[in-house]
Coordinates of C-alpha atoms and ligand atoms in Angstrom, one line a residue:
X1 CA -45.5 8.3 17.7
X2 CA -42.1 7.9 19.2
X3 CA -39.3 10.0 17.9
X4 CA -36.8 8.0 15.9
X5 CA -33.4 7.6 17.6
X6 CA -31.7 9.2 14.7
X7 CA -33.2 12.0 12.6
X8 CA -31.8 13.2 9.3
X9 CA -31.4 17.0 9.7
X10 CA -29.7 19.9 7.8
X11 CA -26.7 19.6 10.2
X12 CA -26.4 15.8 10.0
X13 CA -27.5 12.7 11.8
X14 CA -29.1 13.8 15.0
X15 CA -30.0 11.9 18.2
X16 CA -32.7 14.1 19.8
X17 CA -33.0 12.0 22.9
X18 CA -29.2 12.3 23.6
X19 CA -28.9 15.8 22.1
X20 CA -25.8 14.9 20.0
X21 CA -24.9 14.5 16.4
X22 CA -23.0 11.7 14.6
X23 CA -20.5 13.0 11.9
X24 CA -22.4 16.4 11.5
X25 CA -21.5 18.5 8.5
X26 CA -22.3 21.7 10.3
X27 CA -20.9 23.1 13.6
X28 CA -22.8 21.6 16.5
X29 CA -22.3 21.4 20.3
X30 CA -21.7 17.7 20.6
X31 CA -20.4 15.4 17.8
X32 CA -19.7 11.7 17.9
X33 CA -17.2 11.0 15.1
X34 CA -16.9 7.7 13.3
X35 CA -13.5 8.4 11.7
X36 CA -11.1 11.2 10.8
X37 CA -11.8 11.6 7.1
X38 CA -12.6 15.2 6.4
X39 CA -16.2 14.6 5.2
X40 CA -17.0 12.8 8.4
X41 CA -15.1 15.0 10.9
X42 CA -15.8 18.7 10.4
X43 CA -14.1 21.4 12.5
X44 CA -15.9 23.9 14.7
X45 CA -17.8 21.7 17.1
X46 CA -17.6 22.3 20.8
X47 CA -17.2 18.7 22.0
X48 CA -16.1 15.6 20.1
X49 CA -16.4 12.0 21.1
X50 CA -14.3 9.5 19.2
X51 CA -12.2 6.4 19.4
X52 CA -8.8 6.7 21.1
X53 CA -7.0 6.1 17.8
X54 CA -9.0 8.8 16.0
X55 CA -8.0 11.5 18.5
X56 CA -4.5 12.2 17.2
X57 CA -5.8 12.4 13.7
X58 CA -8.5 14.9 14.7
X59 CA -5.7 16.9 16.5
X60 CA -3.9 17.0 13.2
X61 CA -6.9 17.8 11.0
X62 CA -9.2 19.9 13.3
X63 CA -6.7 21.3 15.8
X64 CA -6.7 20.8 19.5
X65 CA -9.0 23.6 20.7
X66 CA -12.2 21.5 21.1
X67 CA -13.2 19.3 24.0
X68 CA -12.4 15.7 23.3
X69 CA -13.6 12.5 24.9
X70 CA -12.1 9.3 23.7
X71 CA -13.5 5.8 24.0
X72 CA -12.3 2.3 23.3
X73 CA -14.4 -0.2 21.3
X74 CA -17.2 -1.8 23.2
X75 CA -16.9 0.7 26.0
X76 CA -20.4 2.1 26.6
X77 CA -21.1 5.7 27.8
X78 CA -24.4 7.4 28.5
X79 CA -25.2 10.7 26.9
X80 CA -28.4 12.2 28.3
X81 CA -29.8 8.7 28.9
X82 CA -28.8 7.2 25.5
X83 CA -26.2 4.4 25.7
X84 CA -23.5 5.0 23.1
X85 CA -20.7 2.7 22.2
X86 CA -18.1 2.4 19.4
X87 CA -17.4 -0.8 17.4
X88 CA -14.6 -1.5 14.8
X89 CA -15.5 -0.5 11.3
X90 CA -12.3 -1.7 9.6
X91 CA -12.1 1.3 7.3
X92 CA -9.0 3.2 8.6
X93 CA -7.2 3.5 11.9
X94 CA -9.7 4.3 14.7
X95 CA -12.7 4.0 12.4
X96 CA -15.8 3.0 14.3
X97 CA -19.5 2.2 14.0
X98 CA -21.7 4.0 16.5
X99 CA -24.2 1.9 18.4
X100 CA -27.1 3.7 20.2
X101 CA -29.5 2.1 22.6
X102 CA -32.5 3.8 24.2
X103 CA -35.6 2.3 25.8
X104 CA -34.7 -1.2 24.4
X105 CA -34.2 0.0 20.8
X106 CA -30.8 -0.3 19.1
X107 CA -29.6 1.8 16.1
X108 CA -26.2 1.5 14.5
X109 CA -24.5 4.0 12.2
X110 CA -21.8 2.3 10.1
X111 CA -19.8 5.3 9.1
X112 CA -17.5 4.0 6.4
X113 CA -16.6 0.3 6.7
X114 CA -14.5 -2.5 5.2
X115 CA -15.2 -6.1 6.0
X116 CA -11.8 -7.4 5.1
X117 CA -9.3 -7.2 8.0
X118 CA -6.3 -5.0 6.8
X119 CA -4.3 -5.6 10.0
X120 CA -4.2 -1.9 11.0
X121 CA -7.8 -0.6 11.2
X122 CA -9.2 -3.2 13.6
X123 CA -11.4 -6.2 12.5
X124 CA -14.9 -5.2 11.4
X125 CA -17.7 -6.7 13.4
X126 CA -21.4 -6.6 12.4
X127 CA -23.4 -5.2 15.3
X128 CA -27.0 -6.5 15.9
X129 CA -29.5 -3.8 15.8
X130 CA -33.1 -2.8 14.9
X131 CA -32.2 -0.1 12.5
X132 CA -28.9 0.1 10.5
X133 CA -27.6 3.1 8.7
X134 CA -25.1 1.9 6.1
X135 CA -22.8 3.6 3.6
X136 CA -23.0 2.3 0.0
X137 CA -19.9 3.7 -1.7
X138 CA -19.4 0.5 -3.8
X139 CA -23.0 -0.6 -3.6
X140 CA -23.2 -2.1 -7.1
X141 CA -22.6 -5.8 -7.9
X142 CA -19.7 -4.9 -10.3
X143 CA -17.6 -4.0 -7.2
X144 CA -16.3 -7.3 -6.0
X145 CA -12.8 -7.1 -4.4
X146 CA -10.0 -9.6 -4.8
X147 CA -8.3 -10.7 -1.6
X148 CA -5.8 -8.1 -0.5
X149 CA -2.9 -10.6 -0.6
X150 CA -3.5 -11.0 -4.3
X151 CA -3.6 -7.2 -4.9
X152 CA -0.5 -6.7 -2.8
X153 CA 1.3 -9.4 -4.9
X154 CA 0.3 -7.5 -8.0
X155 CA 1.6 -4.2 -6.6
X156 CA 4.9 -5.8 -5.5
X157 CA 5.3 -7.4 -9.0
X158 CA 4.6 -4.1 -10.6
X159 CA 7.2 -2.3 -8.3
X160 CA 9.9 -4.9 -9.1
X161 CA 9.2 -4.7 -12.8
X162 CA 9.6 -0.9 -12.6
X163 CA 12.7 -1.3 -10.5
X164 CA 14.3 -3.6 -13.1
X165 CA 13.5 -1.0 -15.8
X166 CA 15.1 1.8 -13.7
X167 CA 11.7 3.5 -13.1
X168 CA 10.4 4.9 -9.9
X169 CA 7.0 3.5 -8.8
X170 CA 4.7 6.3 -7.7
X171 CA 1.7 4.8 -5.9
X172 CA -1.3 7.2 -5.7
X173 CA -3.2 6.5 -2.4
X174 CA -5.4 8.5 -0.1
X175 CA -3.1 10.0 2.6
X176 CA -5.2 8.7 5.5
X177 CA -5.9 5.1 5.4
X178 CA -4.8 3.7 2.0
X179 CA -1.3 5.0 2.4
X180 CA -0.7 3.3 5.7
X181 CA -2.3 0.1 4.5
X182 CA 0.2 0.0 1.6
X183 CA 3.3 0.4 3.7
X184 CA 3.8 -3.3 4.7
X185 CA 3.1 -4.4 1.1
X186 CA 5.8 -2.0 -0.2
X187 CA 8.2 -2.7 2.7
X188 CA 8.3 -6.3 1.7
X189 CA 10.0 -5.4 -1.6
X190 CA 13.0 -4.1 0.5
X191 CA 13.2 -0.9 -1.5
X192 CA 13.3 2.5 0.1
X193 CA 9.9 4.2 0.6
X194 CA 9.4 8.0 0.1
X195 CA 6.3 9.8 1.1
X196 CA 4.7 13.0 -0.2
X197 CA 4.3 15.7 2.5
X198 CA 0.5 15.1 2.9
X199 CA 1.1 11.4 3.5
X200 CA 4.1 12.0 5.7
X201 CA 2.1 14.3 8.0
X202 CA -0.4 11.6 8.7
X203 CA 2.3 9.0 9.1
X204 CA 4.2 11.2 11.6
X205 CA 1.0 11.8 13.7
X206 CA 0.4 8.1 13.8
X207 CA 4.0 7.3 14.7
X208 CA 3.9 9.9 17.5
X209 CA 0.6 8.3 18.8
X210 CA 2.5 5.0 19.2
X211 CA 1.6 3.2 16.0
X212 CA 4.3 1.0 14.6
X213 CA 4.7 1.8 10.9
X214 CA 7.5 0.8 8.4
X215 CA 10.5 3.2 8.0
X216 CA 10.0 5.9 5.4
X217 CA 11.5 9.2 4.2
X218 CA 9.7 12.4 3.4
X219 CA 10.4 13.7 -0.1
X220 CA 12.5 16.8 0.4
X221 CA 13.0 19.5 -2.3
X222 CA 16.8 19.3 -2.0
X223 CA 17.0 15.5 -2.4
X224 CA 19.1 14.5 -5.4
X225 CA 17.0 12.9 -8.1
X226 CA 19.0 9.7 -8.2
X227 CA 17.9 8.8 -4.7
X228 CA 14.4 8.0 -6.1
X229 CA 15.5 5.9 -9.0
X230 CA 13.9 2.5 -9.1
X231 CA 12.4 3.0 -5.6
X232 CA 8.8 3.7 -4.3
X233 CA 6.9 6.9 -3.7
X234 CA 3.5 7.2 -2.1
X235 CA 1.5 10.3 -2.9
X236 CA -2.1 11.5 -2.8
X237 CA -4.0 11.5 -6.1
X238 CA -3.9 15.3 -6.1
X239 CA -0.1 15.2 -6.8
X240 CA -0.6 13.4 -10.1
X241 CA 0.2 15.6 -13.1
X242 CA 1.8 18.3 -11.0
X243 CA 5.4 19.7 -11.3
X244 CA 6.2 17.9 -8.0
X245 CA 6.3 14.6 -10.0
X246 CA 9.1 15.7 -12.3
X247 CA 11.9 14.8 -9.9
X248 CA 10.9 11.1 -10.2
X249 CA 11.3 10.8 -13.9
X250 CA 11.4 8.2 -15.3
X251 CA 8.5 6.9 -13.3
X252 CA 5.3 4.8 -13.5
X253 CA 2.0 5.7 -11.8
X254 CA -0.1 3.1 -10.0
X255 CA -3.5 4.3 -8.6
X256 CA -4.7 2.3 -5.6
X257 CA -8.5 2.7 -5.3
X258 CA -11.7 0.7 -5.5
X259 CA -12.6 2.7 -8.5
X260 CA -9.8 1.0 -10.4
X261 CA -12.1 -2.0 -10.7
X262 CA -13.6 -0.3 -13.7
X263 CA -11.1 -0.2 -16.6
X264 CA -12.4 3.2 -17.9
X265 CA -11.3 4.8 -14.7
X266 CA -7.7 3.6 -15.1
X267 CA -7.7 5.2 -18.5
X268 CA -9.4 8.4 -17.4
X269 CA -6.9 8.8 -14.6
X270 CA -4.0 8.3 -17.1
X271 CA -2.5 5.7 -14.8
X272 CA 0.1 3.1 -15.9
X273 CA -1.5 0.7 -13.5
X274 CA -4.7 0.5 -11.5
X275 CA -5.0 -1.6 -8.3
X276 CA -8.6 -2.1 -7.0
X277 CA -7.7 -1.8 -3.4
X278 CA -10.5 -0.2 -1.4
X279 CA -11.0 0.8 2.2
X280 CA -14.8 0.2 1.7
X281 CA -16.9 -2.9 1.7
X282 CA -17.7 -4.3 -1.8
X283 CA -21.2 -5.3 -2.9
X284 CA -21.1 -8.6 -1.1
X285 CA -19.5 -7.0 2.0
X286 CA -22.4 -4.5 2.2
X287 CA -25.0 -7.1 1.7
X288 CA -23.6 -9.6 4.2
X289 CA -23.2 -6.9 6.7
X290 CA -26.8 -5.7 6.4
X291 CA -28.0 -9.3 6.8
X292 CA -25.7 -9.9 9.8
X293 CA -27.1 -6.9 11.7
X294 CA -30.5 -8.5 11.6
X295 CA -31.9 -4.9 11.2
X296 CA -35.6 -4.7 10.2
X297 CA -35.1 -1.3 8.7
X298 CA -32.0 0.0 6.8
X299 CA -31.2 3.6 5.8
X300 CA -28.6 3.8 3.0
X301 CA -26.3 6.8 2.8
X302 CA -23.5 8.0 0.5
X303 CA -22.7 6.0 -2.6
X304 CA -25.0 4.0 -4.8
X305 CA -27.8 4.5 -2.3
X306 CA -30.7 4.2 -4.6
X307 CA -29.5 1.0 -6.3
X308 CA -28.5 -0.6 -3.0
X309 CA -31.7 0.3 -1.2
X310 CA -33.8 -0.8 -4.1
X311 CA -32.1 -4.2 -4.0
X312 CA -32.6 -4.6 -0.3
X313 CA -36.3 -3.9 -0.7
X314 CA -36.5 -6.5 -3.4
X315 CA -35.0 -9.2 -1.1
X316 CA -37.4 -8.2 1.6
X317 CA -35.3 -5.9 3.8
X318 CA -37.1 -2.6 4.3
X319 CA -34.7 0.1 3.1
X320 CA -34.7 3.8 2.3
X321 CA -32.1 6.1 0.9
X322 CA -30.9 9.2 2.7
X323 CA -29.1 12.2 1.4
X324 CA -26.0 13.2 3.3
X325 CA -23.0 15.4 2.6
X326 CA -20.6 12.5 3.0
X327 CA -18.6 11.0 0.1
X328 CA -15.9 13.6 -0.5
X329 CA -13.1 11.2 0.4
X330 CA -14.6 8.6 -2.0
X331 CA -15.0 11.2 -4.8
X332 CA -11.4 12.4 -4.3
X333 CA -10.2 8.9 -4.7
X334 CA -12.0 8.8 -8.0
X335 CA -10.0 11.8 -9.1
X336 CA -13.1 14.1 -9.0
X337 CA -11.8 16.5 -6.4
X338 CA -8.4 17.3 -5.1
X339 CA -7.3 16.2 -1.7
X340 CA -6.3 19.4 0.2
X341 CA -3.2 19.5 2.4
Ligands
LIG401 ZN1 -13.9 7.5 5.2
LIG402 ZN1 -17.5 8.2 3.8

């Protein structure tokens, strides 16, 4: 029996033929990284391979001690005889799917992905393969996103309504990914934008790396309260309910997350408004992607892996669920854990 190109081990997804891991959750020698979210990019490896745009984010989050090799999309390299290439995943800046080819067989690891083009993360492309390893964060039919233009209009209307009432709009958004995606939407209101320190640090790293992002100000402890009045603040969910928020009073909280599709979550989060804006594919996005890869075997990771893999089997696509340690970013967005930083 031939060894599968990727094995699911205690340390993560392992390519034995190439002697490297993809998004390992333990310290390993060589790690190919799909994207810079903390559950996919762990510190302590000796060598990392990632997309050029992911590198400054890993510098910020993991430090600069390791040995880094960067790749562009569709630029193949050979690691111990395995051809490895990265392809846009559309999830956050630099996020990539990893394609492996060895002895005529092709496997693709999706990492996290979003099929709608957000204008900053690169346009997602399904990659043909024999075996596809897909995430399933929103792998239930109830998750069915509205077009982002529509959600952005809702956010802008909400901001302007708050503005007229003299309230500050505090948008809760994940510091890496969602926060950058919101900026052009908020910028269009013409109101000043203030960022929480955690969001600002990511912003700054991206600006220094050459990304063009709208003008913002970091919330400083000595800023007079009046400066925020009627304007917009972007903060990670972990800031909600903390004393840090007091300076914005009176304010209104809007949570931006795919989980907001479910009304109960808006209530549970105590949000004034919920915007179902996600950096992950919805049910149809997952399904269409699986079909577009043409894969004859699918492994389903973090999310609703049992529901999604069961459905794939029902429609005749051989699928199995796999346990991984990914999903922390998604859980934090759902208010289950606190984003560090
Ligand atoms: Zn992610
Ligand atoms: Zn993930």
